[in-house]
PDB file of C-alpha atoms in Angstrom:
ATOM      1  CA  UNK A   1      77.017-107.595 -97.940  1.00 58.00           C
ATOM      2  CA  UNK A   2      76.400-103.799 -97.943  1.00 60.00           C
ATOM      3  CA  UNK A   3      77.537-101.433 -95.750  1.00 65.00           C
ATOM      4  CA  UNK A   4      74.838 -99.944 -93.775  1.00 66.00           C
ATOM      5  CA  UNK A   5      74.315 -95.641 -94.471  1.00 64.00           C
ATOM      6  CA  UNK A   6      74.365 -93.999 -91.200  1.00 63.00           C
ATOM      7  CA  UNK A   7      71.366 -91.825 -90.867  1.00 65.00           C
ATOM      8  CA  UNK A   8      71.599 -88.364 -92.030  1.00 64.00           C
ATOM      9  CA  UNK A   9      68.820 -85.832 -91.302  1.00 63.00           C
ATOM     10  CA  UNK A  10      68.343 -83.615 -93.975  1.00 65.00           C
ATOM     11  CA  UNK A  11      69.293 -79.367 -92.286  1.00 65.00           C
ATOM     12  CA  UNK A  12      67.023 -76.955 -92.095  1.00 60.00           C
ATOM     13  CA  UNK A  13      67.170 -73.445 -92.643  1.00 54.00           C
ATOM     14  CA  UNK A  14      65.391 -70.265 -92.749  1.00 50.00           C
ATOM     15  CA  UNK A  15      66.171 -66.648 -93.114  1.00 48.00           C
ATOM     16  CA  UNK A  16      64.548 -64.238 -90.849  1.00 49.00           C
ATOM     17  CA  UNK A  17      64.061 -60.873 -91.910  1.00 45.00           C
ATOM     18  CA  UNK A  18      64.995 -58.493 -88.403  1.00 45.00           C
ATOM     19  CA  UNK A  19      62.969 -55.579 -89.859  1.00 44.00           C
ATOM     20  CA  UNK A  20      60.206 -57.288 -89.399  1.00 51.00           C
ATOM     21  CA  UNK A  21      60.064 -58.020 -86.299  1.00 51.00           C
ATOM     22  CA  UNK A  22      58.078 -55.674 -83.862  1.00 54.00           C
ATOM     23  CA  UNK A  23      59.355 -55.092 -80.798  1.00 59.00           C
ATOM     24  CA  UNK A  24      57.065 -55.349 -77.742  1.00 57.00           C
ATOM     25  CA  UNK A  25      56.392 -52.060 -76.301  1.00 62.00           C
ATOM     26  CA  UNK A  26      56.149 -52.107 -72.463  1.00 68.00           C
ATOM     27  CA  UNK A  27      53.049 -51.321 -70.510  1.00 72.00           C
ATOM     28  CA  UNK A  28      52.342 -47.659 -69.687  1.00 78.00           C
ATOM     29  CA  UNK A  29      51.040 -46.522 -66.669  1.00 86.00           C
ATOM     30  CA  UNK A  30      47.851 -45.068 -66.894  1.00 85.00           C
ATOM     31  CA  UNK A  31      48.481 -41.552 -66.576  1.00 88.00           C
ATOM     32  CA  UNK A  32      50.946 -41.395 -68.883  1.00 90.00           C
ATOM     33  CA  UNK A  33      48.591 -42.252 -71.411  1.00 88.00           C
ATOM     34  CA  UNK A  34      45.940 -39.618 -69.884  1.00 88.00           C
ATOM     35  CA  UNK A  35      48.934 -37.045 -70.267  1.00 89.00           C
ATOM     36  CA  UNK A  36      49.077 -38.103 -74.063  1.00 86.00           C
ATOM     37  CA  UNK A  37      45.402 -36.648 -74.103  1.00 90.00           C
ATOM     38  CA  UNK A  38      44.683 -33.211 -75.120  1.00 91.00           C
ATOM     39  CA  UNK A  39      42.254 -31.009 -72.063  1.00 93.00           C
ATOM     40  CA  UNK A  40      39.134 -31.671 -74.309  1.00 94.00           C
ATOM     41  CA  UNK A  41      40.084 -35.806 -75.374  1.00 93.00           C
ATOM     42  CA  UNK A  42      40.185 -35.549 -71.178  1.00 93.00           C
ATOM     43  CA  UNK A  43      37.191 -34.022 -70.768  1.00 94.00           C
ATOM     44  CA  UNK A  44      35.112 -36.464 -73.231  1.00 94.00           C
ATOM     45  CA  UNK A  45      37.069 -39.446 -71.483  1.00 94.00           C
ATOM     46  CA  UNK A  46      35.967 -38.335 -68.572  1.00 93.00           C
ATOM     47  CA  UNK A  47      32.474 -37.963 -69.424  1.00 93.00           C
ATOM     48  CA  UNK A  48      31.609 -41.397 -71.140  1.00 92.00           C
ATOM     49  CA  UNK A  49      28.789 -43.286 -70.275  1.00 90.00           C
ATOM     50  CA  UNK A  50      29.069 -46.183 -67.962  1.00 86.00           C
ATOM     51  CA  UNK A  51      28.624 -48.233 -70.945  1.00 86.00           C
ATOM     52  CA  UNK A  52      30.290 -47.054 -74.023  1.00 90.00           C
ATOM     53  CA  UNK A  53      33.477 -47.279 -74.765  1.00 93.00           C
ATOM     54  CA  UNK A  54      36.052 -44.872 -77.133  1.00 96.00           C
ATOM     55  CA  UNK A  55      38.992 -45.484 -79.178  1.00 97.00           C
ATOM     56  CA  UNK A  56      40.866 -42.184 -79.444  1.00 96.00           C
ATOM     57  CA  UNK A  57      44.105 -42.243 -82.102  1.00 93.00           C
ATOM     58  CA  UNK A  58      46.926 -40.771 -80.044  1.00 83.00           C
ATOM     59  CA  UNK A  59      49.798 -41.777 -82.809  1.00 78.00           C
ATOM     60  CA  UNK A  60      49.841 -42.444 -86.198  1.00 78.00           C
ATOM     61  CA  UNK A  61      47.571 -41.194 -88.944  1.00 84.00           C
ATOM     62  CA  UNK A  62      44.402 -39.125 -88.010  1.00 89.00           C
ATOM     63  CA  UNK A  63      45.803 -38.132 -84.884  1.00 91.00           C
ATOM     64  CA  UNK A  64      42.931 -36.637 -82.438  1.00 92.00           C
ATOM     65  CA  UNK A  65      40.002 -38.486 -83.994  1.00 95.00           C
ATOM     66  CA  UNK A  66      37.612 -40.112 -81.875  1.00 97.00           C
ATOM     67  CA  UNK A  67      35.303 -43.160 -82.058  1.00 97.00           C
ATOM     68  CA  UNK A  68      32.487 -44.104 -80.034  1.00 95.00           C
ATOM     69  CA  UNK A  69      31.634 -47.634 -79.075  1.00 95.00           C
ATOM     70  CA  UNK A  70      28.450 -47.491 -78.380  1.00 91.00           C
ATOM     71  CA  UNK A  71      26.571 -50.448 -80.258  1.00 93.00           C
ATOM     72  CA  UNK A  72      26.740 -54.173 -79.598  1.00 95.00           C
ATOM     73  CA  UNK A  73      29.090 -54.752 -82.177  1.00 97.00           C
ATOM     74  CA  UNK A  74      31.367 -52.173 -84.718  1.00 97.00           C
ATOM     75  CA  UNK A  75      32.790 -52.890 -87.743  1.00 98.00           C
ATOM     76  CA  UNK A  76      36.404 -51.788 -88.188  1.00 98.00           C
ATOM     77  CA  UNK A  77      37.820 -51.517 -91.632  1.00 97.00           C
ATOM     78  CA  UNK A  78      39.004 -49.573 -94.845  1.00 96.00           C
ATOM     79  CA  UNK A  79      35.170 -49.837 -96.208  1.00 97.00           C
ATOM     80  CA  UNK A  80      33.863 -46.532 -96.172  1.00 95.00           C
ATOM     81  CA  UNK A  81      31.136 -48.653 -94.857  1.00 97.00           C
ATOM     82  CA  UNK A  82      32.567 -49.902 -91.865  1.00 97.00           C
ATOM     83  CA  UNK A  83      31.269 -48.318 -88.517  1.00 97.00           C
ATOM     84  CA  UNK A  84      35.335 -47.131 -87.981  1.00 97.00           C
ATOM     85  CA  UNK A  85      36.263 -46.258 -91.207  1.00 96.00           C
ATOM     86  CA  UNK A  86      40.489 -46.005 -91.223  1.00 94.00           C
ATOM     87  CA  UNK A  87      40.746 -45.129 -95.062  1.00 92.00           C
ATOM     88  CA  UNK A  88      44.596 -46.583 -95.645  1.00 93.00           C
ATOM     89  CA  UNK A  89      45.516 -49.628 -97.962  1.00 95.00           C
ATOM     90  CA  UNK A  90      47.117 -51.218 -94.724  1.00 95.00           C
ATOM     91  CA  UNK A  91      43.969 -51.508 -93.415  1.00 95.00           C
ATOM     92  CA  UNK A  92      41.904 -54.466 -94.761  1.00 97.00           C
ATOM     93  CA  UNK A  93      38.193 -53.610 -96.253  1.00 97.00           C
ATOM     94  CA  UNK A  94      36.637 -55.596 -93.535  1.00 98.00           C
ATOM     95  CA  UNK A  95      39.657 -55.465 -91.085  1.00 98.00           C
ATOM     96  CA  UNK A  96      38.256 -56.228 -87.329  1.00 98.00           C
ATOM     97  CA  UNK A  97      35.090 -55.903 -85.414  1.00 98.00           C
ATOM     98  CA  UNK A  98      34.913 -54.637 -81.515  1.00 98.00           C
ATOM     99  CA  UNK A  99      31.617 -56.428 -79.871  1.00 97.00           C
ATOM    100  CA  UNK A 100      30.329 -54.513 -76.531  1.00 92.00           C
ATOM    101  CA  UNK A 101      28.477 -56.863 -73.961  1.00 87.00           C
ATOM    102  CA  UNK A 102      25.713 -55.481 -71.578  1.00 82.00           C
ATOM    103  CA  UNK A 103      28.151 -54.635 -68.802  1.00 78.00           C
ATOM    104  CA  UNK A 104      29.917 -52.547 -71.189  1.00 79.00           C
ATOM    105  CA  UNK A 105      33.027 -54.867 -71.501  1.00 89.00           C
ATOM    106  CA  UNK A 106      34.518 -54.669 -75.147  1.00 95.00           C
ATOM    107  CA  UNK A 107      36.174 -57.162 -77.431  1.00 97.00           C
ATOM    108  CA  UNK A 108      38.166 -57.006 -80.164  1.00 98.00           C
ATOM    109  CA  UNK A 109      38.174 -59.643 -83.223  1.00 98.00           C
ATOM    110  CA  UNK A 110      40.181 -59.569 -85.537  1.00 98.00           C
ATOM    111  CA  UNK A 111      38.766 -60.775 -89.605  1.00 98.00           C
ATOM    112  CA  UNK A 112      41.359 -62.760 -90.876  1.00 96.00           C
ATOM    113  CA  UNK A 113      42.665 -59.414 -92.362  1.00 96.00           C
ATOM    114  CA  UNK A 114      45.609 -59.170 -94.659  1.00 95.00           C
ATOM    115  CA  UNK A 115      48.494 -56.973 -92.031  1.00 95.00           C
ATOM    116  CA  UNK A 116      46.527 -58.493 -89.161  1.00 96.00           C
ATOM    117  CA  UNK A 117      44.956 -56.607 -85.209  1.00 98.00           C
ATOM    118  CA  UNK A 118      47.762 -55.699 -82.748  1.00 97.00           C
ATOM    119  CA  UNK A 119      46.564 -55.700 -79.167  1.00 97.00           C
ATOM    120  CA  UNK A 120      49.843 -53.955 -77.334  1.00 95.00           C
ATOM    121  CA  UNK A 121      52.279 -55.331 -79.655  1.00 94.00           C
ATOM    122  CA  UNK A 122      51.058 -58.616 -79.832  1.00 96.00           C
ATOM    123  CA  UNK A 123      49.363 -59.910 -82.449  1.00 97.00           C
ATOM    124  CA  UNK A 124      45.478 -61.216 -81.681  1.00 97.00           C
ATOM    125  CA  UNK A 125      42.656 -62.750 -83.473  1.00 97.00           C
ATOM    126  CA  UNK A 126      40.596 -62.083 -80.020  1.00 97.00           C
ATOM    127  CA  UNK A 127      40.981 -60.175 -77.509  1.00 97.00           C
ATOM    128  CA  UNK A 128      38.801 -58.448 -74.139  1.00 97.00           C
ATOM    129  CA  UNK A 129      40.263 -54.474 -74.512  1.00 96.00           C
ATOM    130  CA  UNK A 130      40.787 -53.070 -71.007  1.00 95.00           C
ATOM    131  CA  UNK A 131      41.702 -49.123 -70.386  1.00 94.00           C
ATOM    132  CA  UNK A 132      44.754 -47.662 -71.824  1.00 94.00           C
ATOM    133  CA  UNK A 133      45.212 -50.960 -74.251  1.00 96.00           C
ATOM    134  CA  UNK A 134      46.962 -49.715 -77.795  1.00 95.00           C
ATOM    135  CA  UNK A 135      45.198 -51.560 -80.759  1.00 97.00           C
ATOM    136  CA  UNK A 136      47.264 -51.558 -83.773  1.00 96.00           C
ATOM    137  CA  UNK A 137      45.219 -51.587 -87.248  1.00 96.00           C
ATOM    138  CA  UNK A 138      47.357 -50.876 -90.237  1.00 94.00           C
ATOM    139  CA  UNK A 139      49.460 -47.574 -89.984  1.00 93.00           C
ATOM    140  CA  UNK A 140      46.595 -46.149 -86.755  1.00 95.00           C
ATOM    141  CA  UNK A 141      47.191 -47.011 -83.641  1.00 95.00           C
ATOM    142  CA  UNK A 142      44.209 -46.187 -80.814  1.00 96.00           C
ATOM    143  CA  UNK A 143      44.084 -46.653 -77.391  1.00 96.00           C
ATOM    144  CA  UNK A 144      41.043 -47.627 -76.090  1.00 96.00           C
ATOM    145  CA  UNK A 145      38.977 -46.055 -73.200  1.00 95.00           C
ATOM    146  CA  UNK A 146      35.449 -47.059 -71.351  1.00 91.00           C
ATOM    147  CA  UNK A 147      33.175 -44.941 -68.896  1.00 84.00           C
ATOM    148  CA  UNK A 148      34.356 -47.262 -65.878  1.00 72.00           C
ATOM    149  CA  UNK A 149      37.299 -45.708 -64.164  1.00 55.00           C
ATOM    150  CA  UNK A 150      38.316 -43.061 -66.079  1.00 53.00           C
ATOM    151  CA  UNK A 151      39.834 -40.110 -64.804  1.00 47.00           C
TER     152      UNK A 151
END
């Protein structure tokens, strides 16, 4: 007669690498992120259409440029093709795409890219943008703004 083996479950372990985890930034109020704009990125803010939308880079590379959303669908990306062209090899050719409805609501996909879309810290593959949301592509990081509410 044999003895019986009590049943061992094979241990598993994994290393996780603390640098690369990204914190989760807290919300900010709105206007602190207004007082991050310059008088004139105020001004333009201020004056978009009811329907367009604008991602303005307020950190990161290309600080101060601007981008209009005002088709029914842009193409983000390092393509010098793409409709927002972010010319950085953490940026993916084809990166993300930001569709605009007829109400002028805005959504952000994100392409299966490489370093991934960052929608405040967290990491998306869809997302509806809302005023004052920080999306994270490669090293830029924009906030977005629309022409409802805006002040």
């Amino acid at each position: 007669m044999s003895e019986k083996q009590p049943d061992v479950t094979p241990e598993l372990t994994s290393t996780i690498h603390l640098s690369a985890l990204r914190s989760v930034p807290k919300p900010r109020p709105l206007e602190e992120i207004y007082s991050l704009l310059s008088t004139e990125e105020r001004q333009v803010v201020s004056q978009l259409p009811k329907d367009c939308g604008m991602l303005i880079v307020i950190a990161g590379p290309s600080r101060g440029s601007r981008f209009l959303i005002d088709q029914a669908e842009v193409s983000v990306g390092r393509s010098s093709e793409a409709d927002i062209s972010l010319d950085d090899v953490t940026v993916s050719r084809s990166h993300a795409r930001i569709t605009k409805s007829v109400s002028g609501e805005c959504e952000i996909f994100d392409n299966q890219s490489l370093n991934g879309t960052y929608l405040n810290g967290v990491a998306i593959t869809q997302s509806r943008l809302a005023v004052g949301d920080e999306i994270q592509i490669g090293k830029f990081r924009l906030t977005y703004f629309n022409g409802k509410g805006n002040s």
